[in-house]
Coordinates of C-alpha atoms in Angstrom, one line a residue:
Chain A
D143 CA -4.2 -10.9 9.2
A144 CA -5.9 -11.0 5.8
G145 CA -4.8 -14.5 5.0
I146 CA -2.2 -13.5 2.4
T147 CA 0.9 -15.4 1.7
Q148 CA 3.6 -14.3 -0.7
S149 CA 6.3 -16.4 -2.2
P150 CA 9.2 -16.2 -2.4
R151 CA 9.9 -13.7 0.2
H152 CA 13.3 -12.9 -1.1
K153 CA 14.9 -13.6 -4.5
V154 CA 18.0 -12.6 -6.4
T155 CA 18.0 -13.1 -10.1
E156 CA 19.9 -12.3 -13.2
T157 CA 19.0 -9.7 -15.8
G158 CA 17.0 -11.4 -18.6
T159 CA 15.7 -14.3 -16.6
P160 CA 12.0 -14.9 -16.0
V161 CA 10.7 -14.5 -12.5
T162 CA 7.2 -15.4 -11.0
L163 CA 6.0 -14.2 -7.7
R164 CA 3.0 -16.0 -6.1
C165 CA 0.3 -14.5 -4.0
H166 CA -2.0 -17.0 -2.1
Q167 CA -5.1 -16.0 -0.2
T168 CA -7.3 -18.2 1.9
E169 CA -10.5 -16.1 2.4
N170 CA -12.0 -16.1 -1.1
H171 CA -11.5 -12.4 -1.8
R172 CA -12.6 -11.4 -5.3
Y173 CA -10.1 -8.5 -5.7
M174 CA -6.3 -9.1 -5.6
Y175 CA -3.5 -6.7 -6.4
W176 CA 0.2 -6.4 -7.1
Y177 CA 2.0 -3.3 -6.0
R178 CA 5.6 -2.4 -6.1
Q179 CA 7.3 -0.1 -3.6
D180 CA 10.3 2.0 -4.4
P181 CA 12.0 4.9 -2.5
G182 CA 10.5 8.2 -3.5
H183 CA 7.5 6.6 -5.2
G184 CA 5.6 5.0 -2.5
L185 CA 3.4 2.1 -3.5
R186 CA 2.3 1.8 -7.2
L187 CA -0.2 -0.5 -8.7
I188 CA 1.1 -3.0 -11.3
H189 CA -1.9 -5.1 -12.1
Y190 CA -5.0 -6.2 -10.3
S191 CA -7.6 -8.9 -10.7
Y192 CA -11.4 -8.8 -10.1
G193 CA -12.0 -12.5 -10.5
V194 CA -10.7 -15.7 -12.0
K195 CA -9.2 -14.8 -15.4
D196 CA -10.2 -11.2 -15.0
T197 CA -7.2 -8.9 -14.8
D198 CA -6.4 -5.3 -15.6
K199 CA -3.4 -3.0 -15.8
G200 CA -2.3 -0.6 -13.1
E201 CA -0.1 2.4 -13.1
V202 CA 3.2 0.6 -13.8
S203 CA 2.3 -2.5 -15.8
D204 CA 5.0 -2.5 -18.5
G205 CA 7.3 -5.5 -18.2
Y206 CA 4.9 -7.4 -16.1
S207 CA 2.1 -10.0 -16.7
V208 CA -0.3 -11.6 -14.3
S209 CA -2.5 -14.6 -14.2
R210 CA -5.3 -15.8 -12.0
S211 CA -6.5 -19.3 -12.8
K212 CA -7.9 -19.9 -9.3
T213 CA -9.6 -17.5 -6.8
E214 CA -6.9 -18.1 -4.2
D215 CA -3.8 -17.5 -6.4
F216 CA -2.6 -14.4 -8.2
L217 CA 0.7 -14.7 -10.0
L218 CA 3.0 -11.9 -11.1
T219 CA 5.5 -12.7 -13.9
L220 CA 8.5 -10.7 -15.1
E221 CA 9.1 -12.2 -18.5
S222 CA 12.7 -10.9 -18.7
A223 CA 13.8 -9.3 -15.5
T224 CA 15.6 -5.9 -15.7
S225 CA 17.5 -4.0 -13.0
S226 CA 14.8 -1.4 -12.9
Q227 CA 12.5 -4.1 -11.6
T228 CA 14.5 -4.5 -8.4
S229 CA 11.9 -3.6 -5.8
V230 CA 9.7 -4.8 -3.0
Y231 CA 6.5 -6.3 -4.4
F232 CA 3.3 -6.4 -2.3
C233 CA 0.3 -8.5 -2.9
A234 CA -3.0 -7.2 -1.6
I235 CA -6.7 -8.0 -1.3
S236 CA -9.7 -5.8 -1.0
E237 CA -12.3 -6.2 1.8
A238 CA -14.9 -3.7 2.8
N239 CA -13.6 -0.8 0.7
T240 CA -10.1 -1.1 2.1
I241 CA -7.0 -2.9 1.0
Y242 CA -4.9 -5.3 3.1
F243 CA -1.3 -6.2 2.2
G244 CA 0.9 -9.2 2.3
E245 CA 4.3 -9.2 3.9
G246 CA 6.2 -8.5 0.6
S247 CA 8.6 -10.1 -1.7
W248 CA 12.1 -8.6 -2.1
L249 CA 13.4 -9.0 -5.6
T250 CA 16.9 -8.0 -6.6
V251 CA 17.9 -8.2 -10.3
V252 CA 21.6 -8.2 -10.9
Chain B
G27 CA -2.3 8.5 -11.3
Q28 CA -3.5 11.0 -8.7
Q29 CA -0.9 12.6 -6.7
L30 CA -1.0 12.5 -2.9
N31 CA 1.5 14.7 -1.2
Q32 CA 2.5 13.9 2.3
S33 CA 4.3 16.1 4.7
P34 CA 6.6 16.1 6.4
Q35 CA 8.7 13.5 4.6
S36 CA 10.5 12.6 7.8
M37 CA 10.2 13.5 11.5
F38 CA 12.5 13.0 14.5
I39 CA 10.7 13.4 17.8
Q40 CA 11.3 12.6 21.4
E41 CA 9.4 9.9 23.1
G42 CA 6.2 11.3 24.7
E43 CA 5.8 14.1 22.1
D44 CA 2.7 14.4 19.9
V45 CA 3.0 14.0 16.2
S46 CA 1.1 15.6 13.3
M47 CA 1.3 14.7 9.6
N48 CA -0.9 15.5 6.7
C49 CA -1.8 14.4 3.2
T50 CA -3.0 16.6 0.4
S51 CA -4.4 16.0 -3.1
S52 CA -5.2 18.2 -6.1
S53 CA -8.4 16.3 -6.5
I54 CA -11.1 15.1 -4.1
F55 CA -11.4 11.8 -2.5
N56 CA -14.4 10.0 -1.0
T57 CA -12.3 7.9 1.3
W58 CA -9.0 8.4 3.1
L59 CA -6.9 5.6 4.5
W60 CA -3.9 5.8 6.8
Y61 CA -1.4 2.9 6.9
K62 CA 1.7 2.2 8.9
Q63 CA 4.6 0.2 7.6
D64 CA 7.2 -1.4 9.9
P65 CA 10.7 -2.3 8.4
G66 CA 10.5 -5.5 6.5
E67 CA 6.7 -5.7 6.6
G68 CA 3.7 -4.8 4.5
P69 CA 1.6 -1.7 5.3
V70 CA -1.0 -2.2 7.9
L71 CA -4.3 -0.2 8.0
L72 CA -4.6 2.1 10.9
I73 CA -7.7 4.3 10.3
A74 CA -10.3 4.6 7.5
L75 CA -12.3 7.8 6.9
Y76 CA -15.4 7.8 4.8
K77 CA -17.0 11.2 5.2
A78 CA -15.8 14.8 4.9
G79 CA -15.2 16.3 8.3
E80 CA -15.1 12.9 10.0
L81 CA -12.8 12.6 13.0
T82 CA -11.8 9.0 13.9
S83 CA -9.6 7.7 16.7
N84 CA -7.8 4.4 17.1
G85 CA -6.0 4.4 20.5
R86 CA -3.5 7.2 20.5
L87 CA -4.1 7.8 16.8
T88 CA -6.6 10.3 15.5
A89 CA -7.3 11.1 11.9
Q90 CA -9.5 13.6 10.2
F91 CA -11.0 13.8 6.7
G92 CA -10.7 17.4 5.6
I93 CA -13.9 19.2 4.7
T94 CA -12.6 20.1 1.3
R95 CA -12.1 16.4 0.7
K96 CA -8.6 17.1 -0.7
D97 CA -6.8 16.5 2.6
S98 CA -6.4 14.4 5.6
F99 CA -4.5 14.6 8.9
L100 CA -3.1 12.0 11.2
N101 CA -2.1 12.8 14.8
I102 CA -0.3 10.5 17.2
S103 CA -0.4 11.5 20.8
A104 CA 2.3 10.6 23.5
S105 CA 4.6 8.9 21.0
I106 CA 6.4 5.7 22.0
P107 CA 9.3 3.9 20.4
S108 CA 7.1 1.3 18.6
D109 CA 5.5 4.2 16.6
V110 CA 8.6 4.2 14.5
G111 CA 7.8 3.4 10.9
I112 CA 6.6 4.9 7.7
Y113 CA 3.0 6.3 7.6
F114 CA 1.1 6.4 4.3
C115 CA -2.1 8.0 3.3
A116 CA -4.1 6.5 0.6
G117 CA -7.3 6.8 -1.3
P118 CA -9.3 5.2 -4.0
P119 CA -9.9 7.1 -7.3
L120 CA -13.4 8.6 -7.8
T121 CA -13.8 6.5 -10.9
G122 CA -14.7 3.7 -8.6
A123 CA -11.9 1.5 -9.7
N124 CA -11.1 -0.9 -6.8
N125 CA -7.5 0.2 -6.1
L126 CA -5.7 2.9 -4.2
F127 CA -3.4 5.8 -4.8
F128 CA -0.7 6.2 -2.1
G129 CA 1.3 9.1 -0.8
T130 CA 5.0 8.8 -0.6
G131 CA 5.0 8.4 3.1
T132 CA 6.2 10.2 6.3
R133 CA 9.0 8.4 8.1
L134 CA 8.8 8.7 11.8
T135 CA 11.7 8.2 14.2
V136 CA 11.0 8.3 17.9
I137 CA 14.1 9.0 20.1
P138 CA 13.8 7.3 23.5

C-alpha cells in the first residue's frame, strides 16, 4: 500500500463538462503521475509532477491539465470532457525507482 | 513513446500448469518491471529487475532480465486460480525521466 487515495472512484459526466480527479498521498513522495488505461493501449502517461507546482506533460496530455499546490495532492482536470476521455485513470507515485499505483478512477463521458 | 510488445496477448491454462510470457522492446532498458492487475484494481508490482541477465524470484514467480536488455520474461509455476489477471511489463526510458512505458499486457485465465 503506497498510501494513495483517488477520488472519485467512479463518475459519469456529460460531454463538454469539466471534471477534476483528485489523487492524495500520505507519504510525502516527490513524484506523482496520472495514467490512463484503455483496451489495446495499456497504461499511458498523461502528466506527471516532480514537486509542488512542478509538472510536465506525458505521452497523451492533450485535453488534460494538472495542478499540484501541495505535496500530497495532484489534481487532473478535463476542462471540457469528450467521449474519447472515457477511461480508467490511475494515479501513481514513485519510490525507489519503481512506480506504485492507486486503485483507479472510472470515468464515463456520455 | 517506446513500444513494449508483450506475448501472448492472452492465455488460458489449467490450474497447476506453468506459465511463460515475455516482453520485448526495440530499444534497450536498464530496468524491467512486472506488474499484475486484478479486475477493478490498480497494477501491483510483482518483480523488479535492474541488471542484464538477472534472474529474480518472488514465490512462484520468476522473472529474467534479458542479456540484450531488450527483453524480459516472466514465469509462473504451478498456477492457481488467483493468478488470474493481466500481467504488464514496464520500463523507464533511458533519458532518465521518472516515468514508465508499459506493455499492452498478457491476460491470464486459469481454469480450475
